[in-house]
Coordinates of C-alpha atoms in Angstrom, one line a residue:
Chain A
S1453 CA 18.6 -80.2 73.1
Q1454 CA 17.5 -81.4 69.7
Q1455 CA 13.8 -81.6 69.3
G1456 CA 13.3 -81.7 65.6
E1457 CA 14.6 -84.6 63.5
E1458 CA 14.8 -84.1 59.8
D1459 CA 14.4 -86.9 57.3
P1460 CA 16.3 -87.6 55.1
Q1461 CA 19.7 -86.5 56.4
A1462 CA 20.9 -86.1 52.9
L1463 CA 19.0 -85.8 49.5
S1464 CA 20.4 -85.5 46.0
I1465 CA 18.1 -84.8 43.0
Q1466 CA 18.2 -83.5 39.5
E1467 CA 17.6 -79.9 38.7
G1468 CA 13.9 -79.4 38.0
E1469 CA 12.7 -82.2 40.3
N1470 CA 10.8 -81.6 43.5
A1471 CA 12.5 -82.0 46.9
T1472 CA 10.6 -83.1 50.0
M1473 CA 12.0 -83.0 53.5
N1474 CA 10.3 -84.0 56.6
C1475 CA 10.7 -83.0 60.3
S1476 CA 9.3 -84.5 63.5
Y1477 CA 9.3 -83.0 66.9
K1478 CA 8.4 -84.1 70.4
T1479 CA 6.8 -81.4 72.5
S1480 CA 3.9 -78.9 71.9
I1481 CA 4.8 -76.0 69.8
N1482 CA 3.8 -72.4 69.3
N1483 CA 5.1 -72.4 65.7
L1484 CA 7.4 -74.3 63.4
Q1485 CA 9.9 -72.6 61.1
W1486 CA 12.2 -73.7 58.3
Y1487 CA 15.6 -72.2 57.7
R1488 CA 18.3 -72.7 54.9
Q1489 CA 21.9 -72.6 55.5
N1490 CA 24.5 -72.3 52.7
S1491 CA 28.0 -73.6 53.5
G1492 CA 29.9 -71.3 55.8
R1493 CA 27.0 -68.9 56.2
G1494 CA 24.3 -68.1 58.7
L1495 CA 20.7 -69.4 58.5
V1496 CA 18.2 -67.7 56.4
H1497 CA 14.5 -67.8 57.4
L1498 CA 12.3 -69.4 54.8
I1499 CA 8.8 -69.8 56.2
L1500 CA 6.9 -69.9 59.5
I1501 CA 3.8 -71.9 60.1
R1502 CA 1.7 -71.5 63.2
S1503 CA 0.4 -74.4 65.3
N1504 CA -3.1 -73.7 64.1
E1505 CA -2.2 -73.8 60.4
R1506 CA -2.0 -76.9 58.3
E1507 CA -0.4 -75.6 55.1
K1508 CA 1.5 -72.5 53.9
H1509 CA 2.9 -71.5 50.6
S1510 CA 5.7 -69.1 49.7
G1511 CA 6.9 -69.0 46.1
R1512 CA 8.2 -72.5 45.3
L1513 CA 8.0 -73.6 48.9
R1514 CA 5.1 -75.5 50.5
V1515 CA 5.1 -76.4 54.1
T1516 CA 2.6 -78.6 55.9
L1517 CA 2.1 -79.2 59.6
D1518 CA 0.4 -82.0 61.3
T1519 CA 0.3 -81.3 65.1
S1520 CA -1.4 -84.6 65.8
K1521 CA 1.6 -86.5 64.4
K1522 CA 4.1 -83.8 65.5
S1523 CA 5.5 -83.6 62.0
S1524 CA 6.1 -81.1 59.2
S1525 CA 7.2 -81.3 55.6
L1526 CA 8.9 -78.8 53.3
L1527 CA 8.4 -79.2 49.6
I1528 CA 10.6 -77.3 47.2
T1529 CA 9.2 -77.4 43.7
A1530 CA 11.1 -77.1 40.4
S1531 CA 14.5 -77.3 42.2
R1532 CA 17.4 -75.1 41.0
A1533 CA 21.1 -75.6 41.6
A1534 CA 21.0 -72.5 43.9
D1535 CA 18.7 -74.5 46.3
T1536 CA 21.7 -76.7 47.2
A1537 CA 22.0 -76.1 51.0
S1538 CA 21.2 -77.6 54.4
Y1539 CA 17.6 -77.1 55.5
F1540 CA 16.6 -77.1 59.2
C1541 CA 13.3 -77.1 60.9
A1542 CA 13.0 -75.2 64.1
T1543 CA 10.3 -75.2 66.7
L1544 CA 9.4 -72.6 69.3
P1545 CA 8.0 -74.2 72.5
G1546 CA 4.6 -73.3 73.6
G1547 CA 4.4 -70.7 76.3
G1548 CA 6.1 -67.7 74.9
A1549 CA 9.1 -66.5 73.0
D1550 CA 12.4 -68.2 73.6
G1551 CA 15.3 -69.7 71.7
L1552 CA 14.5 -72.0 68.8
T1553 CA 15.1 -75.7 69.0
F1554 CA 16.6 -77.0 65.7
G1555 CA 16.7 -80.4 64.1
K1556 CA 19.9 -81.8 62.7
G1557 CA 19.0 -80.8 59.1
T1558 CA 18.7 -82.2 55.6
H1559 CA 21.6 -81.6 53.2
L1560 CA 20.1 -81.1 49.8
I1561 CA 22.2 -81.3 46.7
I1562 CA 20.6 -80.3 43.3
Q1563 CA 22.5 -81.9 40.4
P1564 CA 22.6 -79.5 37.4
Chain B
G661 CA 25.0 -52.7 57.4
A662 CA 21.7 -54.2 56.8
G663 CA 22.3 -57.6 58.4
V664 CA 23.5 -59.1 61.7
S665 CA 27.3 -58.6 61.9
Q666 CA 29.5 -60.9 63.9
S667 CA 33.2 -60.5 64.7
P668 CA 35.7 -62.1 64.4
S669 CA 34.7 -64.4 61.6
N670 CA 37.3 -66.9 62.7
K671 CA 39.2 -67.3 66.0
V672 CA 41.9 -69.7 66.8
T673 CA 43.1 -69.8 70.4
E674 CA 44.8 -72.1 72.9
K675 CA 43.0 -74.1 75.4
G676 CA 42.6 -72.2 78.6
K677 CA 42.4 -68.8 77.1
D678 CA 39.4 -66.5 77.3
V679 CA 37.6 -65.4 74.1
E680 CA 35.1 -62.7 73.4
L681 CA 32.7 -62.9 70.4
R682 CA 30.8 -59.9 69.2
C683 CA 27.4 -59.5 67.7
D684 CA 25.9 -56.4 66.2
P685 CA 22.2 -56.9 65.6
I686 CA 19.9 -55.4 63.0
S687 CA 18.9 -51.9 64.0
G688 CA 15.6 -51.9 65.7
H689 CA 15.6 -55.5 66.7
T690 CA 15.1 -55.8 70.4
A691 CA 15.5 -59.6 70.6
L692 CA 18.9 -61.1 70.4
Y693 CA 19.9 -64.8 70.5
W694 CA 23.1 -66.7 70.6
Y695 CA 23.4 -70.2 69.2
R696 CA 26.2 -72.8 68.9
Q697 CA 26.6 -75.1 65.9
S698 CA 28.8 -78.1 66.1
L699 CA 29.1 -81.4 64.2
G700 CA 28.3 -83.5 67.2
Q701 CA 25.5 -81.4 68.8
G702 CA 23.9 -79.6 65.8
L703 CA 22.4 -76.2 66.5
E704 CA 22.0 -75.4 70.2
F705 CA 20.3 -72.3 71.8
L706 CA 22.6 -70.6 74.3
I707 CA 21.0 -67.3 75.5
Y708 CA 18.3 -64.8 74.7
F709 CA 18.0 -61.1 75.3
Q710 CA 14.8 -59.1 75.0
G711 CA 15.1 -55.4 75.4
N712 CA 16.3 -54.5 78.9
S713 CA 14.8 -57.6 80.5
A714 CA 17.0 -60.1 82.3
P715 CA 18.4 -62.6 79.8
D716 CA 17.2 -66.2 79.5
K717 CA 20.4 -68.1 80.2
S718 CA 18.9 -71.5 80.2
G719 CA 20.9 -72.8 77.2
L720 CA 24.4 -71.9 78.5
P721 CA 26.4 -75.1 78.8
S722 CA 28.5 -74.1 81.8
D723 CA 29.4 -71.3 84.1
R724 CA 32.4 -70.5 81.8
F725 CA 30.0 -69.0 79.3
S726 CA 28.5 -65.6 79.9
A727 CA 27.0 -62.9 77.7
E728 CA 26.0 -59.3 78.0
R729 CA 24.1 -56.8 75.9
T730 CA 25.1 -53.2 76.3
G731 CA 22.5 -50.5 75.6
G732 CA 20.1 -53.0 74.1
S733 CA 22.2 -53.3 71.0
V734 CA 25.7 -54.9 70.7
S735 CA 26.2 -58.2 72.5
T736 CA 29.3 -60.1 73.5
L737 CA 29.6 -63.7 74.4
T738 CA 32.5 -64.5 76.6
I739 CA 34.0 -68.0 77.1
Q740 CA 36.5 -68.3 79.9
R741 CA 39.1 -71.0 80.2
T742 CA 38.3 -72.4 76.8
Q743 CA 38.2 -76.2 76.3
Q744 CA 38.5 -78.2 73.1
E745 CA 34.8 -79.1 73.2
D746 CA 34.0 -75.3 72.9
S747 CA 35.2 -75.5 69.3
A748 CA 32.1 -74.7 67.2
V749 CA 30.5 -72.0 65.1
Y750 CA 28.8 -69.4 67.3
L751 CA 25.8 -67.8 65.6
C752 CA 24.0 -64.7 66.6
A753 CA 20.5 -63.8 65.5
S754 CA 18.2 -60.9 66.1
S755 CA 14.5 -60.2 65.5
F756 CA 11.6 -57.8 66.4
P757 CA 9.9 -58.8 69.6
G758 CA 7.2 -61.5 69.4
Y759 CA 7.1 -65.2 68.8
L760 CA 5.9 -64.9 65.2
Q761 CA 9.0 -62.9 64.2
P762 CA 11.6 -64.7 62.0
Q763 CA 15.1 -64.6 63.3
H764 CA 17.9 -63.0 61.2
F765 CA 21.3 -64.7 61.6
G766 CA 24.8 -63.5 61.1
D767 CA 27.4 -65.6 59.4
G768 CA 28.8 -66.7 62.8
T769 CA 32.2 -66.9 64.4
R770 CA 34.2 -70.1 63.8
L771 CA 36.0 -70.8 67.0
S772 CA 38.8 -73.4 67.1
I773 CA 40.5 -74.4 70.4
L774 CA 43.9 -75.9 70.0

């Protein structure tokens, strides 16, 4: 079942601008992860944030997590054409390792 | 190879036939996952293997779906008596054990049921 809901479903911006995507989820989590998927390819892990963390950075990526609101955001700064892809948040339920529950994704288009 | 390998990359078959999808995980990864991605349902977890433990089959949509993992490495997902709603991309992922480990995905098998 889908737990995460990304917002917006689609986003088109100019190269160099920042892109922000949001994710909401419903149940308690162990951690939240963001993945990228290029057309016709598998998912690539971007960043993981634990339930007791509030913010995490990796290169041009910044992720925040608000467990009280059951929401997360992914910020990509100084976007590039190569960032064009679909982005998914995924949650791991509390209680132990298991399969990830994915949202429906945000399709990001970077206009050169 | 260095990544998760899935075969075939594309499979077209007639309704009612059985299909087998293969996943070769990254060497050393003891955890292996199968997911299904379709336009209507998005990404769905199907089954999870960890080492030699009994698999978590909680995500399998029906008893027509089964999976095995031989020798703790290669896995096959079998769909019997395929239906048109089985059309989807089937993704395999592997990871080191533990809930903080990122999952590494293959490029998937695109299954089309005619």
